[in-house]
PDB file of C-alpha atoms and ligand atoms in Angstrom:
ATOM      1  CA  MET X   9     221.134  91.871 165.469  1.00  0.00           C
ATOM      2  CA  VAL X  10     223.896  91.124 168.077  1.00  0.00           C
ATOM      3  CA  SER X  11     224.923  87.901 166.499  1.00  0.00           C
ATOM      4  CA  ASP X  12     223.435  85.906 163.495  1.00  0.00           C
ATOM      5  CA  GLY X  13     219.589  87.179 162.575  1.00  0.00           C
ATOM      6  CA  THR X  14     219.000  89.338 159.835  1.00  0.00           C
ATOM      7  CA  LEU X  15     215.753  91.820 161.685  1.00  0.00           C
ATOM      8  CA  THR X  16     216.225  94.365 163.950  1.00  0.00           C
ATOM      9  CA  PRO X  17     214.312  93.409 168.259  1.00  0.00           C
ATOM     10  CA  GLU X  18     211.850  95.841 167.052  1.00  0.00           C
ATOM     11  CA  ALA X  19     211.096  93.886 163.747  1.00  0.00           C
ATOM     12  CA  LEU X  20     210.992  90.573 165.779  1.00  0.00           C
ATOM     13  CA  ALA X  21     208.947  91.362 168.701  1.00  0.00           C
ATOM     14  CA  GLU X  22     206.351  93.080 165.398  1.00  0.00           C
ATOM     15  CA  ARG X  23     206.637  89.879 163.578  1.00  0.00           C
ATOM     16  CA  ALA X  24     206.409  87.726 166.490  1.00  0.00           C
ATOM     17  CA  LYS X  25     202.982  89.454 167.490  1.00  0.00           C
ATOM     18  CA  THR X  26     201.680  89.934 164.295  1.00  0.00           C
ATOM     19  CA  ASN X  27     202.193  85.708 164.045  1.00  0.00           C
ATOM     20  CA  GLY X  28     200.163  84.687 167.322  1.00  0.00           C
ATOM     21  CA  VAL X  29     203.682  84.892 169.013  1.00  0.00           C
ATOM     22  CA  GLU X  30     201.980  84.948 172.803  1.00  0.00           C
ATOM     23  CA  LEU X  31     205.931  84.954 174.918  1.00  0.00           C
ATOM     24  CA  TRP X  32     208.948  85.542 173.090  1.00  0.00           C
ATOM     25  CA  ALA X  33     212.540  85.323 173.792  1.00  0.00           C
ATOM     26  CA  LEU X  34     215.477  86.837 171.902  1.00  0.00           C
ATOM     27  CA  THR X  35     218.755  84.421 170.811  1.00  0.00           C
ATOM     28  CA  ASP X  36     221.333  85.763 170.251  1.00  0.00           C
ATOM     29  CA  HIS X  37     224.388  83.233 169.692  1.00  0.00           C
ATOM     30  CA  ASP X  38     226.897  83.259 172.880  1.00  0.00           C
ATOM     31  CA  GLU X  39     225.572  87.290 173.378  1.00  0.00           C
ATOM     32  CA  VAL X  40     223.084  89.382 175.414  1.00  0.00           C
ATOM     33  CA  GLY X  41     223.949  92.481 174.248  1.00  0.00           C
ATOM     34  CA  GLY X  42     220.429  93.138 172.527  1.00  0.00           C
ATOM     35  CA  GLN X  43     218.454  91.381 175.387  1.00  0.00           C
ATOM     36  CA  HIS X  44     217.317  95.317 176.575  1.00  0.00           C
ATOM     37  CA  ARG X  45     215.872  96.394 173.162  1.00  0.00           C
ATOM     38  CA  ALA X  46     213.484  93.231 172.730  1.00  0.00           C
ATOM     39  CA  LEU X  47     213.233  93.524 175.983  1.00  0.00           C
ATOM     40  CA  ALA X  48     211.962  97.398 175.506  1.00  0.00           C
ATOM     41  CA  ALA X  49     210.394  95.867 172.062  1.00  0.00           C
ATOM     42  CA  ALA X  50     207.848  93.241 173.562  1.00  0.00           C
ATOM     43  CA  GLY X  51     206.697  96.097 176.213  1.00  0.00           C
ATOM     44  CA  ALA X  52     205.501  98.429 172.614  1.00  0.00           C
ATOM     45  CA  GLN X  53     203.913  95.569 171.139  1.00  0.00           C
ATOM     46  CA  GLY X  54     201.721  94.376 174.466  1.00  0.00           C
ATOM     47  CA  LEU X  55     204.593  91.107 174.376  1.00  0.00           C
ATOM     48  CA  ALA X  56     205.587  88.446 177.026  1.00  0.00           C
ATOM     49  CA  TYR X  57     208.900  88.345 177.520  1.00  0.00           C
ATOM     50  CA  LEU X  58     211.941  86.223 178.232  1.00  0.00           C
ATOM     51  CA  THR X  59     215.470  86.534 178.068  1.00  0.00           C
ATOM     52  CA  GLY X  60     217.086  84.286 175.792  1.00  0.00           C
ATOM     53  CA  THR X  61     220.938  83.550 174.610  1.00  0.00           C
ATOM     54  CA  GLU X  62     221.911  80.521 173.003  1.00  0.00           C
ATOM     55  CA  ILE X  63     225.433  79.766 174.065  1.00  0.00           C
ATOM     56  CA  SER X  64     228.578  77.478 171.624  1.00  0.00           C
ATOM     57  CA  VAL X  65     229.375  74.072 173.609  1.00  0.00           C
ATOM     58  CA  THR X  66     232.170  71.464 173.394  1.00  0.00           C
ATOM     59  CA  PHE X  67     230.570  68.207 173.877  1.00  0.00           C
ATOM     60  CA  ALA X  68     232.415  64.826 173.004  1.00  0.00           C
ATOM     61  CA  GLY X  69     233.960  66.200 169.780  1.00  0.00           C
ATOM     62  CA  GLU X  70     231.218  68.165 168.632  1.00  0.00           C
ATOM     63  CA  THR X  71     229.709  71.748 169.200  1.00  0.00           C
ATOM     64  CA  VAL X  72     226.086  71.568 170.978  1.00  0.00           C
ATOM     65  CA  HIS X  73     223.730  74.752 172.175  1.00  0.00           C
ATOM     66  CA  ILE X  74     222.457  75.411 175.314  1.00  0.00           C
ATOM     67  CA  VAL X  75     219.875  78.304 175.231  1.00  0.00           C
ATOM     68  CA  GLY X  76     219.903  80.372 178.935  1.00  0.00           C
ATOM     69  CA  LEU X  77     216.299  81.784 178.855  1.00  0.00           C
ATOM     70  CA  GLY X  78     215.142  84.065 182.359  1.00  0.00           C
ATOM     71  CA  PHE X  79     218.495  85.114 183.397  1.00  0.00           C
ATOM     72  CA  ASP X  80     219.709  88.336 184.682  1.00  0.00           C
ATOM     73  CA  PRO X  81     220.603  89.838 181.792  1.00  0.00           C
ATOM     74  CA  ASP X  82     223.600  92.081 183.193  1.00  0.00           C
ATOM     75  CA  ASP X  83     224.762  88.943 185.990  1.00  0.00           C
ATOM     76  CA  ALA X  84     228.607  89.834 185.660  1.00  0.00           C
ATOM     77  CA  ALA X  85     229.637  86.139 185.602  1.00  0.00           C
ATOM     78  CA  LEU X  86     227.830  85.202 182.647  1.00  0.00           C
ATOM     79  CA  THR X  87     228.579  88.260 180.586  1.00  0.00           C
ATOM     80  CA  GLN X  88     232.254  87.786 181.444  1.00  0.00           C
ATOM     81  CA  GLY X  89     231.852  83.701 180.218  1.00  0.00           C
ATOM     82  CA  LEU X  90     229.894  85.178 176.746  1.00  0.00           C
ATOM     83  CA  LEU X  91     232.708  87.963 175.957  1.00  0.00           C
ATOM     84  CA  ALA X  92     235.348  84.525 176.561  1.00  0.00           C
ATOM     85  CA  THR X  93     232.947  82.379 174.097  1.00  0.00           C
ATOM     86  CA  ARG X  94     233.402  85.005 171.606  1.00  0.00           C
ATOM     87  CA  GLY X  95     237.423  85.681 171.889  1.00  0.00           C
ATOM     88  CA  GLY X  96     238.837  83.303 168.881  1.00  0.00           C
ATOM     89  CA  ARG X  97     235.699  83.339 166.245  1.00  0.00           C
ATOM     90  CA  LYS X  98     237.924  85.847 164.579  1.00  0.00           C
ATOM     91  CA  GLN X  99     240.894  83.616 164.375  1.00  0.00           C
ATOM     92  CA  ARG X 100     238.642  80.524 163.373  1.00  0.00           C
ATOM     93  CA  ALA X 101     236.848  82.347 160.965  1.00  0.00           C
ATOM     94  CA  MET X 102     240.554  83.533 159.259  1.00  0.00           C
ATOM     95  CA  GLU X 103     240.807  79.752 159.287  1.00  0.00           C
ATOM     96  CA  MET X 104     237.891  79.532 157.408  1.00  0.00           C
ATOM     97  CA  SER X 105     238.623  81.512 155.211  1.00  0.00           C
ATOM     98  CA  ASP X 106     241.985  79.725 153.998  1.00  0.00           C
ATOM     99  CA  SER X 107     240.542  76.730 154.122  1.00  0.00           C
ATOM    100  CA  LEU X 108     237.881  77.565 151.644  1.00  0.00           C
ATOM    101  CA  ALA X 109     241.149  78.894 150.052  1.00  0.00           C
ATOM    102  CA  LYS X 110     242.874  76.347 149.546  1.00  0.00           C
ATOM    103  CA  ALA X 111     239.225  74.426 147.669  1.00  0.00           C
ATOM    104  CA  GLY X 112     239.103  77.688 145.296  1.00  0.00           C
ATOM    105  CA  ILE X 113     237.386  79.919 147.082  1.00  0.00           C
ATOM    106  CA  PRO X 114     239.344  83.248 147.503  1.00  0.00           C
ATOM    107  CA  GLY X 115     238.437  86.237 149.806  1.00  0.00           C
ATOM    108  CA  ALA X 116     235.785  84.094 151.661  1.00  0.00           C
ATOM    109  CA  PHE X 117     236.980  86.551 154.920  1.00  0.00           C
ATOM    110  CA  GLU X 118     235.917  89.930 153.930  1.00  0.00           C
ATOM    111  CA  GLY X 119     233.395  88.595 151.898  1.00  0.00           C
ATOM    112  CA  ALA X 120     231.494  87.244 155.050  1.00  0.00           C
ATOM    113  CA  LEU X 121     232.385  90.570 157.394  1.00  0.00           C
ATOM    114  CA  LYS X 122     230.596  92.412 155.097  1.00  0.00           C
ATOM    115  CA  PHE X 123     227.269  90.271 156.399  1.00  0.00           C
ATOM    116  CA  VAL X 124     228.693  90.908 159.857  1.00  0.00           C
ATOM    117  CA  GLY X 125     226.901  93.729 162.696  1.00  0.00           C
ATOM    118  CA  ASN X 126     228.812  92.689 165.852  1.00  0.00           C
ATOM    119  CA  PRO X 127     232.369  92.078 164.514  1.00  0.00           C
ATOM    120  CA  GLU X 128     232.984  90.009 168.220  1.00  0.00           C
ATOM    121  CA  LEU X 129     230.212  87.268 165.710  1.00  0.00           C
ATOM    122  CA  ILE X 130     231.636  86.446 162.949  1.00  0.00           C
ATOM    123  CA  SER X 131     229.693  83.103 162.413  1.00  0.00           C
ATOM    124  CA  ARG X 132     228.966  79.733 159.503  1.00  0.00           C
ATOM    125  CA  THR X 133     225.974  81.553 159.123  1.00  0.00           C
ATOM    126  CA  HIS X 134     228.205  85.109 157.550  1.00  0.00           C
ATOM    127  CA  PHE X 135     230.516  82.934 155.697  1.00  0.00           C
ATOM    128  CA  ALA X 136     226.753  80.978 154.369  1.00  0.00           C
ATOM    129  CA  ARG X 137     225.490  84.203 152.792  1.00  0.00           C
ATOM    130  CA  PHE X 138     228.999  84.631 151.261  1.00  0.00           C
ATOM    131  CA  LEU X 139     228.687  81.014 149.178  1.00  0.00           C
ATOM    132  CA  VAL X 140     225.536  82.380 148.172  1.00  0.00           C
ATOM    133  CA  GLU X 141     226.027  86.272 146.955  1.00  0.00           C
ATOM    134  CA  ALA X 142     228.842  84.906 145.439  1.00  0.00           C
ATOM    135  CA  GLY X 143     226.937  81.869 143.427  1.00  0.00           C
ATOM    136  CA  VAL X 144     228.681  78.911 144.724  1.00  0.00           C
ATOM    137  CA  CYS X 145     224.991  77.653 146.372  1.00  0.00           C
ATOM    138  CA  ARG X 146     221.535  78.834 145.815  1.00  0.00           C
ATOM    139  CA  GLU X 147     220.833  78.874 149.394  1.00  0.00           C
ATOM    140  CA  PRO X 148     222.184  78.749 152.709  1.00  0.00           C
ATOM    141  CA  HIS X 149     220.897  74.877 153.353  1.00  0.00           C
ATOM    142  CA  GLU X 150     223.541  73.411 150.571  1.00  0.00           C
ATOM    143  CA  VAL X 151     226.032  76.053 151.697  1.00  0.00           C
ATOM    144  CA  PHE X 152     225.852  73.328 155.320  1.00  0.00           C
ATOM    145  CA  ARG X 153     225.910  70.596 153.200  1.00  0.00           C
ATOM    146  CA  LYS X 154     228.465  70.684 150.781  1.00  0.00           C
ATOM    147  CA  PHE X 155     230.681  73.435 153.304  1.00  0.00           C
ATOM    148  CA  LEU X 156     231.463  74.812 156.660  1.00  0.00           C
ATOM    149  CA  THR X 157     230.918  70.946 158.339  1.00  0.00           C
ATOM    150  CA  GLU X 158     233.094  68.349 159.289  1.00  0.00           C
ATOM    151  CA  GLY X 159     235.297  66.623 156.276  1.00  0.00           C
ATOM    152  CA  LYS X 160     234.237  69.784 154.172  1.00  0.00           C
ATOM    153  CA  PRO X 161     235.532  72.571 152.982  1.00  0.00           C
ATOM    154  CA  GLY X 162     236.076  75.771 155.222  1.00  0.00           C
ATOM    155  CA  TYR X 163     235.062  73.301 158.229  1.00  0.00           C
ATOM    156  CA  VAL X 164     237.480  74.814 161.353  1.00  0.00           C
ATOM    157  CA  PRO X 165     237.305  72.708 164.910  1.00  0.00           C
ATOM    158  CA  HIS X 166     236.628  75.662 167.826  1.00  0.00           C
ATOM    159  CA  ARG X 167     236.741  74.750 171.179  1.00  0.00           C
ATOM    160  CA  TRP X 168     234.048  76.596 172.655  1.00  0.00           C
ATOM    161  CA  ALA X 169     232.675  76.558 176.684  1.00  0.00           C
ATOM    162  CA  SER X 170     232.453  73.664 178.731  1.00  0.00           C
ATOM    163  CA  LEU X 171     229.136  72.294 179.255  1.00  0.00           C
ATOM    164  CA  ARG X 172     229.357  72.771 182.828  1.00  0.00           C
ATOM    165  CA  ASN X 173     230.257  76.346 183.266  1.00  0.00           C
ATOM    166  CA  ALA X 174     227.747  77.391 180.038  1.00  0.00           C
ATOM    167  CA  VAL X 175     224.753  75.751 182.661  1.00  0.00           C
ATOM    168  CA  GLY X 176     226.695  77.052 185.462  1.00  0.00           C
ATOM    169  CA  TRP X 177     226.715  80.757 184.138  1.00  0.00           C
ATOM    170  CA  ILE X 178     223.189  80.861 182.946  1.00  0.00           C
ATOM    171  CA  THR X 179     221.866  78.871 186.122  1.00  0.00           C
ATOM    172  CA  GLY X 180     224.239  81.392 188.613  1.00  0.00           C
ATOM    173  CA  ALA X 181     222.225  83.787 186.594  1.00  0.00           C
ATOM    174  CA  HIS X 182     218.933  82.673 187.757  1.00  0.00           C
ATOM    175  CA  GLY X 183     217.839  81.539 184.584  1.00  0.00           C
ATOM    176  CA  VAL X 184     217.097  78.106 183.119  1.00  0.00           C
ATOM    177  CA  ALA X 185     219.476  76.479 180.714  1.00  0.00           C
ATOM    178  CA  VAL X 186     217.973  74.308 177.990  1.00  0.00           C
ATOM    179  CA  ILE X 187     219.258  71.759 175.329  1.00  0.00           C
ATOM    180  CA  ALA X 188     219.236  73.298 171.924  1.00  0.00           C
ATOM    181  CA  HIS X 189     217.940  70.997 169.089  1.00  0.00           C
ATOM    182  CA  PRO X 190     218.970  67.613 170.263  1.00  0.00           C
ATOM    183  CA  GLY X 191     218.210  65.929 166.871  1.00  0.00           C
ATOM    184  CA  ARG X 192     221.080  68.221 164.700  1.00  0.00           C
ATOM    185  CA  TYR X 193     224.297  66.730 165.912  1.00  0.00           C
ATOM    186  CA  ASN X 194     225.882  63.808 165.276  1.00  0.00           C
ATOM    187  CA  PHE X 195     225.650  61.590 168.862  1.00  0.00           C
ATOM    188  CA  THR X 196     226.017  57.726 169.025  1.00  0.00           C
ATOM    189  CA  ALA X 197     223.051  56.869 171.558  1.00  0.00           C
ATOM    190  CA  ASN X 198     225.514  56.793 174.255  1.00  0.00           C
ATOM    191  CA  GLU X 199     227.622  60.447 173.866  1.00  0.00           C
ATOM    192  CA  GLU X 200     224.172  61.607 173.306  1.00  0.00           C
ATOM    193  CA  TYR X 201     222.984  60.094 177.309  1.00  0.00           C
ATOM    194  CA  ALA X 202     226.431  60.944 178.554  1.00  0.00           C
ATOM    195  CA  LEU X 203     225.599  64.700 177.753  1.00  0.00           C
ATOM    196  CA  PHE X 204     221.521  64.424 178.867  1.00  0.00           C
ATOM    197  CA  SER X 205     223.091  63.097 182.165  1.00  0.00           C
ATOM    198  CA  GLU X 206     226.008  65.539 182.559  1.00  0.00           C
ATOM    199  CA  PHE X 207     223.732  68.581 181.723  1.00  0.00           C
ATOM    200  CA  LYS X 208     221.785  66.969 184.339  1.00  0.00           C
ATOM    201  CA  GLU X 209     223.417  66.833 185.927  1.00  0.00           C
ATOM    202  CA  HIS X 210     225.820  70.547 186.368  1.00  0.00           C
ATOM    203  CA  GLY X 211     221.586  72.072 186.527  1.00  0.00           C
ATOM    204  CA  GLY X 212     219.944  71.703 183.550  1.00  0.00           C
ATOM    205  CA  ARG X 213     216.393  71.628 183.083  1.00  0.00           C
ATOM    206  CA  ALA X 214     215.342  71.503 180.373  1.00  0.00           C
ATOM    207  CA  VAL X 215     215.605  70.355 176.881  1.00  0.00           C
ATOM    208  CA  GLU X 216     214.421  71.415 173.285  1.00  0.00           C
ATOM    209  CA  VAL X 217     211.490  69.784 172.005  1.00  0.00           C
ATOM    210  CA  VAL X 218     209.434  71.455 169.343  1.00  0.00           C
ATOM    211  CA  THR X 219     212.474  73.043 167.086  1.00  0.00           C
ATOM    212  CA  GLY X 220     212.403  74.432 163.670  1.00  0.00           C
ATOM    213  CA  SER X 221     215.386  72.285 163.601  1.00  0.00           C
ATOM    214  CA  HIS X 222     213.531  68.817 164.393  1.00  0.00           C
ATOM    215  CA  THR X 223     211.775  66.260 162.256  1.00  0.00           C
ATOM    216  CA  ARG X 224     207.899  65.373 163.169  1.00  0.00           C
ATOM    217  CA  GLN X 225     209.847  62.247 164.275  1.00  0.00           C
ATOM    218  CA  GLU X 226     212.204  64.167 166.952  1.00  0.00           C
ATOM    219  CA  PHE X 227     209.433  66.289 168.911  1.00  0.00           C
ATOM    220  CA  VAL X 228     207.989  62.429 169.307  1.00  0.00           C
ATOM    221  CA  LYS X 229     211.637  61.245 170.272  1.00  0.00           C
ATOM    222  CA  TYR X 230     212.986  64.489 172.027  1.00  0.00           C
ATOM    223  CA  ALA X 231     208.788  64.394 173.658  1.00  0.00           C
ATOM    224  CA  GLU X 232     210.263  60.669 175.369  1.00  0.00           C
ATOM    225  CA  THR X 233     213.774  62.014 176.422  1.00  0.00           C
ATOM    226  CA  ALA X 234     212.528  65.075 178.701  1.00  0.00           C
ATOM    227  CA  LYS X 235     210.505  62.331 180.346  1.00  0.00           C
ATOM    228  CA  GLU X 236     213.061  59.958 180.545  1.00  0.00           C
ATOM    229  CA  PHE X 237     215.755  62.293 181.939  1.00  0.00           C
ATOM    230  CA  GLY X 238     212.819  64.730 184.143  1.00  0.00           C
ATOM    231  CA  LEU X 239     213.261  67.773 182.526  1.00  0.00           C
ATOM    232  CA  ALA X 240     211.086  70.306 181.480  1.00  0.00           C
ATOM    233  CA  ALA X 241     210.108  71.442 177.480  1.00  0.00           C
ATOM    234  CA  SER X 242     210.741  74.318 175.250  1.00  0.00           C
ATOM    235  CA  ARG X 243     209.117  74.685 172.101  1.00  0.00           C
ATOM    236  CA  GLY X 244     211.337  77.686 169.514  1.00  0.00           C
ATOM    237  CA  SER X 245     211.237  78.501 166.049  1.00  0.00           C
ATOM    238  CA  ASP X 246     215.299  79.325 165.617  1.00  0.00           C
ATOM    239  CA  PHE X 247     214.528  81.884 163.067  1.00  0.00           C
ATOM    240  CA  HIS X 248     217.685  83.461 162.084  1.00  0.00           C
ATOM    241  CA  SER X 249     215.597  85.572 158.724  1.00  0.00           C
ATOM    242  CA  PRO X 250     212.349  86.055 156.847  1.00  0.00           C
ATOM    243  CA  THR X 251     214.388  84.585 153.435  1.00  0.00           C
ATOM    244  CA  GLU X 252     216.787  81.721 155.181  1.00  0.00           C
ATOM    245  CA  SER X 253     214.812  79.870 157.898  1.00  0.00           C
ATOM    246  CA  ARG X 254     212.332  77.255 157.341  1.00  0.00           C
ATOM    247  CA  THR X 255     209.872  78.123 160.160  1.00  0.00           C
ATOM    248  CA  ASP X 256     208.591  81.664 161.540  1.00  0.00           C
ATOM    249  CA  LEU X 257     208.107  82.900 164.497  1.00  0.00           C
ATOM    250  CA  GLY X 258     205.135  80.908 165.502  1.00  0.00           C
ATOM    251  CA  THR X 259     204.209  78.560 163.831  1.00  0.00           C
ATOM    252  CA  LEU X 260     205.324  75.501 164.735  1.00  0.00           C
ATOM    253  CA  PRO X 261     202.869  72.967 166.394  1.00  0.00           C
ATOM    254  CA  PHE X 262     202.613  73.017 170.444  1.00  0.00           C
ATOM    255  CA  LEU X 263     204.147  70.888 173.050  1.00  0.00           C
ATOM    256  CA  PRO X 264     202.821  67.535 173.434  1.00  0.00           C
ATOM    257  CA  GLY X 265     200.574  68.187 176.639  1.00  0.00           C
ATOM    258  CA  ASP X 266     202.020  65.593 178.972  1.00  0.00           C
ATOM    259  CA  LEU X 267     205.389  67.752 179.043  1.00  0.00           C
ATOM    260  CA  THR X 268     206.373  70.497 181.571  1.00  0.00           C
ATOM    261  CA  PRO X 269     205.784  73.791 179.087  1.00  0.00           C
ATOM    262  CA  VAL X 270     209.556  75.292 180.565  1.00  0.00           C
ATOM    263  CA  TRP X 271     208.464  78.534 180.910  1.00  0.00           C
ATOM    264  CA  GLU X 272     206.111  77.354 183.635  1.00  0.00           C
ATOM    265  CA  LEU X 273     209.233  76.572 185.648  1.00  0.00           C
ATOM    266  CA  LEU X 274     210.018  80.462 184.914  1.00  0.00           C
ATOM    267  CA  ALA X 275     207.040  81.703 185.684  1.00  0.00           C
ATOM    268  CA  SER X 276     208.311  84.980 187.933  1.00  0.00           C
ATOM    269  CA  ARG X 277     211.163  86.022 185.137  1.00  0.00           C
ATOM    270  CA  ILE X 278     208.710  87.137 182.543  1.00  0.00           C
ATOM    271  CA  ARG X 279     208.524  90.171 181.588  1.00  0.00           C
ATOM    272  CA  GLN X 280     205.001  91.521 180.455  1.00  0.00           C
TER     273      GLN X 280
HETATM  274  P1  LIG V  14     229.157  78.931 164.358  1.00  0.00           P
HETATM  275  O1  LIG V  14     228.387  79.300 165.703  1.00  0.00           O
HETATM  276  O2  LIG V  14     229.997  80.267 163.699  1.00  0.00           O
HETATM  277  O3  LIG V  14     229.397  77.718 164.308  1.00  0.00           O
HETATM  278  O4  LIG V  14     227.064  79.091 163.269  1.00  0.00           O
HETATM  279  C1  LIG V  14     226.280  78.395 164.184  1.00  0.00           C
HETATM  280  C2  LIG V  14     225.144  78.209 163.183  1.00  0.00           C
HETATM  281  O5  LIG V  14     225.291  78.197 161.922  1.00  0.00           O
HETATM  282  C3  LIG V  14     224.045  78.937 163.111  1.00  0.00           C
HETATM  283  O6  LIG V  14     223.155  80.256 163.323  1.00  0.00           O
HETATM  284  C4  LIG V  14     222.906  77.643 162.305  1.00  0.00           C
HETATM  285  O7  LIG V  14     222.111  78.206 161.465  1.00  0.00           O
HETATM  286  C5  LIG V  14     224.052  77.684 160.855  1.00  0.00           C
HETATM  287  N1  LIG V  14     223.808  76.389 160.925  1.00  0.00           N
HETATM  288  C6  LIG V  14     224.710  75.756 161.394  1.00  0.00           C
HETATM  289  N2  LIG V  14     224.643  73.894 160.786  1.00  0.00           N
HETATM  290  C7  LIG V  14     223.205  74.396 159.720  1.00  0.00           C
HETATM  291  C8  LIG V  14     223.087  73.599 158.927  1.00  0.00           C
HETATM  292  N3  LIG V  14     222.845  72.021 158.506  1.00  0.00           N
HETATM  293  N4  LIG V  14     221.693  73.850 158.039  1.00  0.00           N
HETATM  294  C9  LIG V  14     221.721  75.567 158.404  1.00  0.00           C
HETATM  295  N5  LIG V  14     222.617  76.380 159.026  1.00  0.00           N
HETATM  296  C10 LIG V  14     222.869  75.115 160.056  1.00  0.00           C
HETATM  297 MN1  LIG V  15     221.398  76.848 167.329  1.00  0.00          MN
END
């Protein structure tokens, strides 16, 4: 709601409940402004809730997402850190628009803005919606194959938060930091090893193993990585919208039984 999803917290809570979800976390990008509303919506559905966010980090020249769970959403260092992370998105969006214009697609900034709820949080998803609406691509996944990614029109490299800061903000606010969808990054084996080791050194404690962004082979691969690094495991849909997301809330397989679920580390932070 305050980043790039299309449903309200109330509609998400209802959908989660209907789909049999037992514990829900709303994880807007670089924002915690929807947390109190999500908590109330979960309460109204009788759904257990953990606070959530997904912080954009630059590591080894790539954008990595670090999920935070179970933190205090009013923590000053966390909210200040997220505010700083969001700054620069508008400038980047204008540069993305210039790059698309050079590729023969004018008006992308204004076009993407129409889809933006929170003006601080214009993201590539909003550009993807514009490119679909303009008939340039059929669906968002096609957009990310042809545009907005490294080497393609509309891609603008950006410096997000450091890994150390993102993990520090989350743990400082009494939450648990989680490496989101590691299968999505284009890292060499060495870079991936560095990500996991540095993440642990900074106090990170979990990795997303089962997610809508992973293949079944990646479920197995990252279950092994979790054990190798002594990390707990999380499971998340990465659900953004009924028409754009491949994975609906509550429809993914369970975590492999030999992993420690991240919510075991957060039992005292779950709000009923
Ligand atoms: P940004 O934070 O502006 O870089 O945009 C990140 C958003 O782009 C995320 O919410 C993702 O859902 C979306 N995204 C990034 N890569 C892909 C991809 N390959 N396929 C679909 N969506 C993607
Ligand atoms: Mn993500």
